[in-house]
Tab-separated table of C-alpha atoms in Angstrom:
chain	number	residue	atom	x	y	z
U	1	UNK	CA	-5.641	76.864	4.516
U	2	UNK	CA	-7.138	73.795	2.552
U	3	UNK	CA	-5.771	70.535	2.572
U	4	UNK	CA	-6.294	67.305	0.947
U	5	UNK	CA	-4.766	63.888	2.101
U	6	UNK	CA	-4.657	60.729	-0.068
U	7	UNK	CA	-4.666	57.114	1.667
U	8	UNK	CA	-3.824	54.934	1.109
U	9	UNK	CA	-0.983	56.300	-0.487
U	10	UNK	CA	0.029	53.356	-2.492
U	11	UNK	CA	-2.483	50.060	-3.182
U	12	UNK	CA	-2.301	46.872	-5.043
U	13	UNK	CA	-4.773	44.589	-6.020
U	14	UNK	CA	-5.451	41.543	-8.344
U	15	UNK	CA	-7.344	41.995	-11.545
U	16	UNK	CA	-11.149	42.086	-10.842
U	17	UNK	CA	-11.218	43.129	-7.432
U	18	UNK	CA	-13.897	46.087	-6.520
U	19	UNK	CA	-11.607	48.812	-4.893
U	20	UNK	CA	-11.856	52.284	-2.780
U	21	UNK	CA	-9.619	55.343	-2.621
U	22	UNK	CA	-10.000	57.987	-0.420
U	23	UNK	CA	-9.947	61.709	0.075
U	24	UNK	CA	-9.976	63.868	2.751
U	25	UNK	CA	-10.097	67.812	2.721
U	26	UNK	CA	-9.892	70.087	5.798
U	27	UNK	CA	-12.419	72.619	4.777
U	28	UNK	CA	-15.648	72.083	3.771
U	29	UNK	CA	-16.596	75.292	1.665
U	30	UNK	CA	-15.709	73.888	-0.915
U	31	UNK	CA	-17.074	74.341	-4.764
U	32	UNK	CA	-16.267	71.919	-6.431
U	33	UNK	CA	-14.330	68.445	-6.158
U	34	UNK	CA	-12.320	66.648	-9.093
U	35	UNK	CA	-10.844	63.289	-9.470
U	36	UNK	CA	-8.092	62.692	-12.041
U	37	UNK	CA	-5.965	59.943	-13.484
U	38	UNK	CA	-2.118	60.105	-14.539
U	39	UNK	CA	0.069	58.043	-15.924
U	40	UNK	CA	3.517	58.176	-15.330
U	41	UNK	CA	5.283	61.015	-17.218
U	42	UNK	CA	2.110	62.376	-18.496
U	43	UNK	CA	-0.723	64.997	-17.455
U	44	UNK	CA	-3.550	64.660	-15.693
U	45	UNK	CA	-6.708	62.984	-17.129
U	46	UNK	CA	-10.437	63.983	-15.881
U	47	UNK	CA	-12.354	61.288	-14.550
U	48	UNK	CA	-15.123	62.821	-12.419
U	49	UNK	CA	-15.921	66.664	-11.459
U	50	UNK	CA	-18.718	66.389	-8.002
U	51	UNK	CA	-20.178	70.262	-7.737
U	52	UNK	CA	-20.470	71.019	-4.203
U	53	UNK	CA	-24.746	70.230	-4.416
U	54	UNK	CA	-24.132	66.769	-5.638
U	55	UNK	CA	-23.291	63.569	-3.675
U	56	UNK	CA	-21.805	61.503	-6.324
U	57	UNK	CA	-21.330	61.247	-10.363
U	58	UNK	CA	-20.711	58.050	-12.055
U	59	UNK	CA	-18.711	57.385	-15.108
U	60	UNK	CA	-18.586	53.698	-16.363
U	61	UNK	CA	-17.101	51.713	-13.954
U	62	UNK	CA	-15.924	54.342	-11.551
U	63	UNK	CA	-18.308	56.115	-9.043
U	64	UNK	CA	-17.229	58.973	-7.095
U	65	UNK	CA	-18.995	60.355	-3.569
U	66	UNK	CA	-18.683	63.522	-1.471
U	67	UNK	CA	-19.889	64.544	1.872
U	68	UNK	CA	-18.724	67.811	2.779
U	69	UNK	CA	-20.116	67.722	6.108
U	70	UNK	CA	-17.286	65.585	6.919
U	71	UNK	CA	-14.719	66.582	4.283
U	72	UNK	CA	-14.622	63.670	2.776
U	73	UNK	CA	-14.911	61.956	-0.946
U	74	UNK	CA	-14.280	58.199	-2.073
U	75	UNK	CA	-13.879	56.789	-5.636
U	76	UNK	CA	-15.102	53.805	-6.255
U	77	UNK	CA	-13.538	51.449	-9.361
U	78	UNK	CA	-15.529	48.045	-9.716
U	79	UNK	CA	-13.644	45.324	-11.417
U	80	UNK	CA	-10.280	46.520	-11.304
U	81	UNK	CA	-8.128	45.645	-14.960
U	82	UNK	CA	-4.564	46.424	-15.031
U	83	UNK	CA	-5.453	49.144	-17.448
U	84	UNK	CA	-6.500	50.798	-14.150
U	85	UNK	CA	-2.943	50.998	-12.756
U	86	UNK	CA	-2.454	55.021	-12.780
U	87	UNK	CA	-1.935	57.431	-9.918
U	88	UNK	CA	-5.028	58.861	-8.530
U	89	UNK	CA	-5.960	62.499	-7.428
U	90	UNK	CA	-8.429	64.184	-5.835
U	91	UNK	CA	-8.479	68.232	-5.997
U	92	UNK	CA	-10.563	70.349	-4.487
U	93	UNK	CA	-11.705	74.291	-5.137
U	94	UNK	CA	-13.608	77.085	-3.928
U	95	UNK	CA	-15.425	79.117	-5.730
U	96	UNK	CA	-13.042	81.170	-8.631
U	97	UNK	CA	-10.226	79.777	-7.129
U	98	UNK	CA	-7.464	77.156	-7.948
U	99	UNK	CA	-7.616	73.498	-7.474
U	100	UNK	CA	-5.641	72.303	-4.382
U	101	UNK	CA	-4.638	68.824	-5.112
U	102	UNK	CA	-3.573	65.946	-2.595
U	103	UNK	CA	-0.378	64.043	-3.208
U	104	UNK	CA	-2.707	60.925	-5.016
U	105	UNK	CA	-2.903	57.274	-4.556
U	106	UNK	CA	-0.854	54.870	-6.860
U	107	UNK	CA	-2.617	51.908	-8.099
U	108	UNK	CA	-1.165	48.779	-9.349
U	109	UNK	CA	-3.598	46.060	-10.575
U	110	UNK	CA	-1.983	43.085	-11.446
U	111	UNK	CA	-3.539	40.151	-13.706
W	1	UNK	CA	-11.896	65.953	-28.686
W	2	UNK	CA	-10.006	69.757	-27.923
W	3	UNK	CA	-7.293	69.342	-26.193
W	4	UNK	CA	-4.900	71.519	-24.208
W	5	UNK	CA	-1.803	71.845	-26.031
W	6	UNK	CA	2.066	72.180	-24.073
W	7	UNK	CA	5.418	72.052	-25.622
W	8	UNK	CA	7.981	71.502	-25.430
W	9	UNK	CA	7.535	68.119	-24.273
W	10	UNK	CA	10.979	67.732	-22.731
W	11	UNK	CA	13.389	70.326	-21.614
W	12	UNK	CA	16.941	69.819	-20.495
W	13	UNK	CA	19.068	73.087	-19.756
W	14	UNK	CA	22.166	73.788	-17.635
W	15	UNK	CA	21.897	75.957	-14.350
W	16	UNK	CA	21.717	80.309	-14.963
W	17	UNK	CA	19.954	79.609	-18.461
W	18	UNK	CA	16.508	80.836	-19.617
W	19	UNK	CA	13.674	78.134	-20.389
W	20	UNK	CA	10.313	79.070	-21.620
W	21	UNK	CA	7.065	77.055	-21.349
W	22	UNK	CA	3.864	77.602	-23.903
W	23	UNK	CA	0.263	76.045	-23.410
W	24	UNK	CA	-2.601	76.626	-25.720
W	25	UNK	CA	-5.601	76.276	-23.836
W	26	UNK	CA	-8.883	74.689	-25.062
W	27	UNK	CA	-10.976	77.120	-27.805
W	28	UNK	CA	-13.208	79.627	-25.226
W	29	UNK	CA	-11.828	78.611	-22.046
W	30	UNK	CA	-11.699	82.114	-20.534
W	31	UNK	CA	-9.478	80.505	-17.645
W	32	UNK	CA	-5.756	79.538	-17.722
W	33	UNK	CA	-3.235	77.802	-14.844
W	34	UNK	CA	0.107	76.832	-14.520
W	35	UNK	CA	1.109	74.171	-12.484
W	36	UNK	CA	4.326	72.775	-11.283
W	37	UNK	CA	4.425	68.739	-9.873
W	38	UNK	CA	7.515	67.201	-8.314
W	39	UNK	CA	7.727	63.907	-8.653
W	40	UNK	CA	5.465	61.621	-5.575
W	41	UNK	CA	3.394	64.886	-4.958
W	42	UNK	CA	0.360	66.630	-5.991
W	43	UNK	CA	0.293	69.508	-8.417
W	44	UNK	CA	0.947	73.052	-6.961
W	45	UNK	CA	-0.654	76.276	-8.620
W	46	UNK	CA	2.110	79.004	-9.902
W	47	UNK	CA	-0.267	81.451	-11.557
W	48	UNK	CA	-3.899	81.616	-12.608
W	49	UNK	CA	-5.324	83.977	-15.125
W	50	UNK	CA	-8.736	84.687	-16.568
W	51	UNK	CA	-8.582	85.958	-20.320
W	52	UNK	CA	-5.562	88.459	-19.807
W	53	UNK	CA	-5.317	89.190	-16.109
W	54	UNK	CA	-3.880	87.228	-13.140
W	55	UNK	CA	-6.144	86.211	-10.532
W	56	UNK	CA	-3.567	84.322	-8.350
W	57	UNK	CA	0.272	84.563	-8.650
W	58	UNK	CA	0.942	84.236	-5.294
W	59	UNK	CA	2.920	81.060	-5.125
W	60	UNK	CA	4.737	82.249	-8.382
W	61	UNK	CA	8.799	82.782	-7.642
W	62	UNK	CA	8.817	86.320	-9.203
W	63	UNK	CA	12.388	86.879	-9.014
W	64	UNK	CA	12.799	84.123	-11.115
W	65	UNK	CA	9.578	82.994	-12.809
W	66	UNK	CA	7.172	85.460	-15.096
W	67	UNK	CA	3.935	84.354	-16.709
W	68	UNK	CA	2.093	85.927	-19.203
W	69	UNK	CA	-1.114	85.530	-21.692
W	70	UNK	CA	-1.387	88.590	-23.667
W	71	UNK	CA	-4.257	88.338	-25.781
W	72	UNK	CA	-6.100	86.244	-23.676
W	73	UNK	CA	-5.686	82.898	-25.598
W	74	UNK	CA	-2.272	81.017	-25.151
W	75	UNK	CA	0.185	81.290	-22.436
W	76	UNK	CA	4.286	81.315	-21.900
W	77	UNK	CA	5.543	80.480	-18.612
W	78	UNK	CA	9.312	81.843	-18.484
W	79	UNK	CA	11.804	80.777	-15.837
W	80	UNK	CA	15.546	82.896	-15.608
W	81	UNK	CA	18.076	81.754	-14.654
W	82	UNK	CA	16.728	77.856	-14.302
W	83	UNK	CA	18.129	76.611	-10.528
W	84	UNK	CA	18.345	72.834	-10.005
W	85	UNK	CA	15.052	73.152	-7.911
W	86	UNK	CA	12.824	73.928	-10.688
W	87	UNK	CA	13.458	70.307	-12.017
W	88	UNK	CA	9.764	69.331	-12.461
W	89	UNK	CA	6.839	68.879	-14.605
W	90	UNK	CA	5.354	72.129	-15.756
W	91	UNK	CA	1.141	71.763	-16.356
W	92	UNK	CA	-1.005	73.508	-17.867
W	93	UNK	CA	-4.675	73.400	-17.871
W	94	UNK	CA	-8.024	75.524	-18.551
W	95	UNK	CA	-11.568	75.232	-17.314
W	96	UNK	CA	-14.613	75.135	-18.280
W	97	UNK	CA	-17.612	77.377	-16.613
W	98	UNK	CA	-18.326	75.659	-13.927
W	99	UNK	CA	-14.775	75.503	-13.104
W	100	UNK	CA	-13.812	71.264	-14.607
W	101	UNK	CA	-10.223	71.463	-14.912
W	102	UNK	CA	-8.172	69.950	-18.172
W	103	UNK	CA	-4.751	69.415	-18.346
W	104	UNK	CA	-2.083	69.205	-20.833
W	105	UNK	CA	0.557	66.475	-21.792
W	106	UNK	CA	3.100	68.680	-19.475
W	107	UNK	CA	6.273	69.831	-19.766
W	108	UNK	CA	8.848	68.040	-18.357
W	109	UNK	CA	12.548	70.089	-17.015
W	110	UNK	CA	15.686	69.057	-16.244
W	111	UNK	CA	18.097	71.288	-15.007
W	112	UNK	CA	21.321	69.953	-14.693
């Protein structure tokens, strides 16, 4: 059965700091992988979708990488703002199937 | 920008009553889920359908829960009778071809 672990599970960091979450999955068939962004009391907000041929996608300031040899991805966020401060997940699928989500990283970026 | 569309937004009903859940999914998104996220943890899938039919339902309470999307389009998740466990956020989403997922505002319950 798939599973995906978050850590760290909480972070905090000072405005303008480069920063790194990561995510772990325990199988490696997988199809694709999926970052999101939520903000408390609301849904979940696309940031990056890695299909299982890529190694990484980049969106303005965030940059997100997958090796599934090792079941593992990593988003990047380069000059943290407070705007940033959201919890982070990472979900991962195989093909058909639903996304399995980890339990997400909670960033607070303070200025 | 199309958007997935939930309501009610908030939900409080007393323990033994019926609460229902609808989600419009984005125009020609073939597949639906429903989600359901405690607070401090990760979504968890309760059904997934594509156009009419249900592909997974197997984490879906079925004595208690019942999803449908009859014409392929929108959705109602149904819950009855609510138990104080099912306090949660209720999400919706819908997916593109290649399988990108996009969620909904959610649906929040409170079952006191």
């Amino acid at each position: 059965k798939q599973e995906v672990t978050q850590i760290p599970a909480a972070l905090s960091v000072p405005e303008g700091e480069n920063l790194v979450l990561n995510c772990s999955f325990t199988d490696s068939a997988i199809y694709n992988l999926q970052w999101f962004r939520q903000d408390p009391g609301k849904g979940l907000t696309s940031l990056l979708l890695i299909q299982s041929s890529q190694r990484e996608q980049t969106s303005g300031r965030l940059n997100a990488s997958l090796d599934k040899s090792s079941g593992r991805s990593t988003l990047y966020i380069a000059a943290s703002q407070p705007g940033d401060s959201a919890t982070y997940l990472c979900a991962v699928n195989q093909a058909g199937t639903a996304l399995i989500f980890g339990k997400g990283t909670t960033l607070s970026v303070s200025s | 920008e199309a958007e997935v569309a939930q309501s009610p937004r908030y939900k409080i009903t007393e323990k033994s009553q019926a609460v229902a859940f609808w989600c419009d999914p984005i125009s020609g998104h073939a597949t639906l889920y429903w989600y359901r996220q405690i607070l401090g943890q990760g979504p968890e899938l309760l059904v997934q359908f594509q156009d009419e039919s249900v592909v997974d339902d197997s984490q879906l309470p079925k004595d208690r829960f019942s999803a449908e999307r009859l014409k392929g389009v929108d959705s109602t998740l149904k819950i009855q009778p609510a138990e104080l466990g099912d306090s949660a956020m209720y999400l919706c989403a819908s997916s593109t071809d290649r399988e990108e997922l996009f969620f909904g505002e959610g649906s929040r319950l409170t079952v006191l």
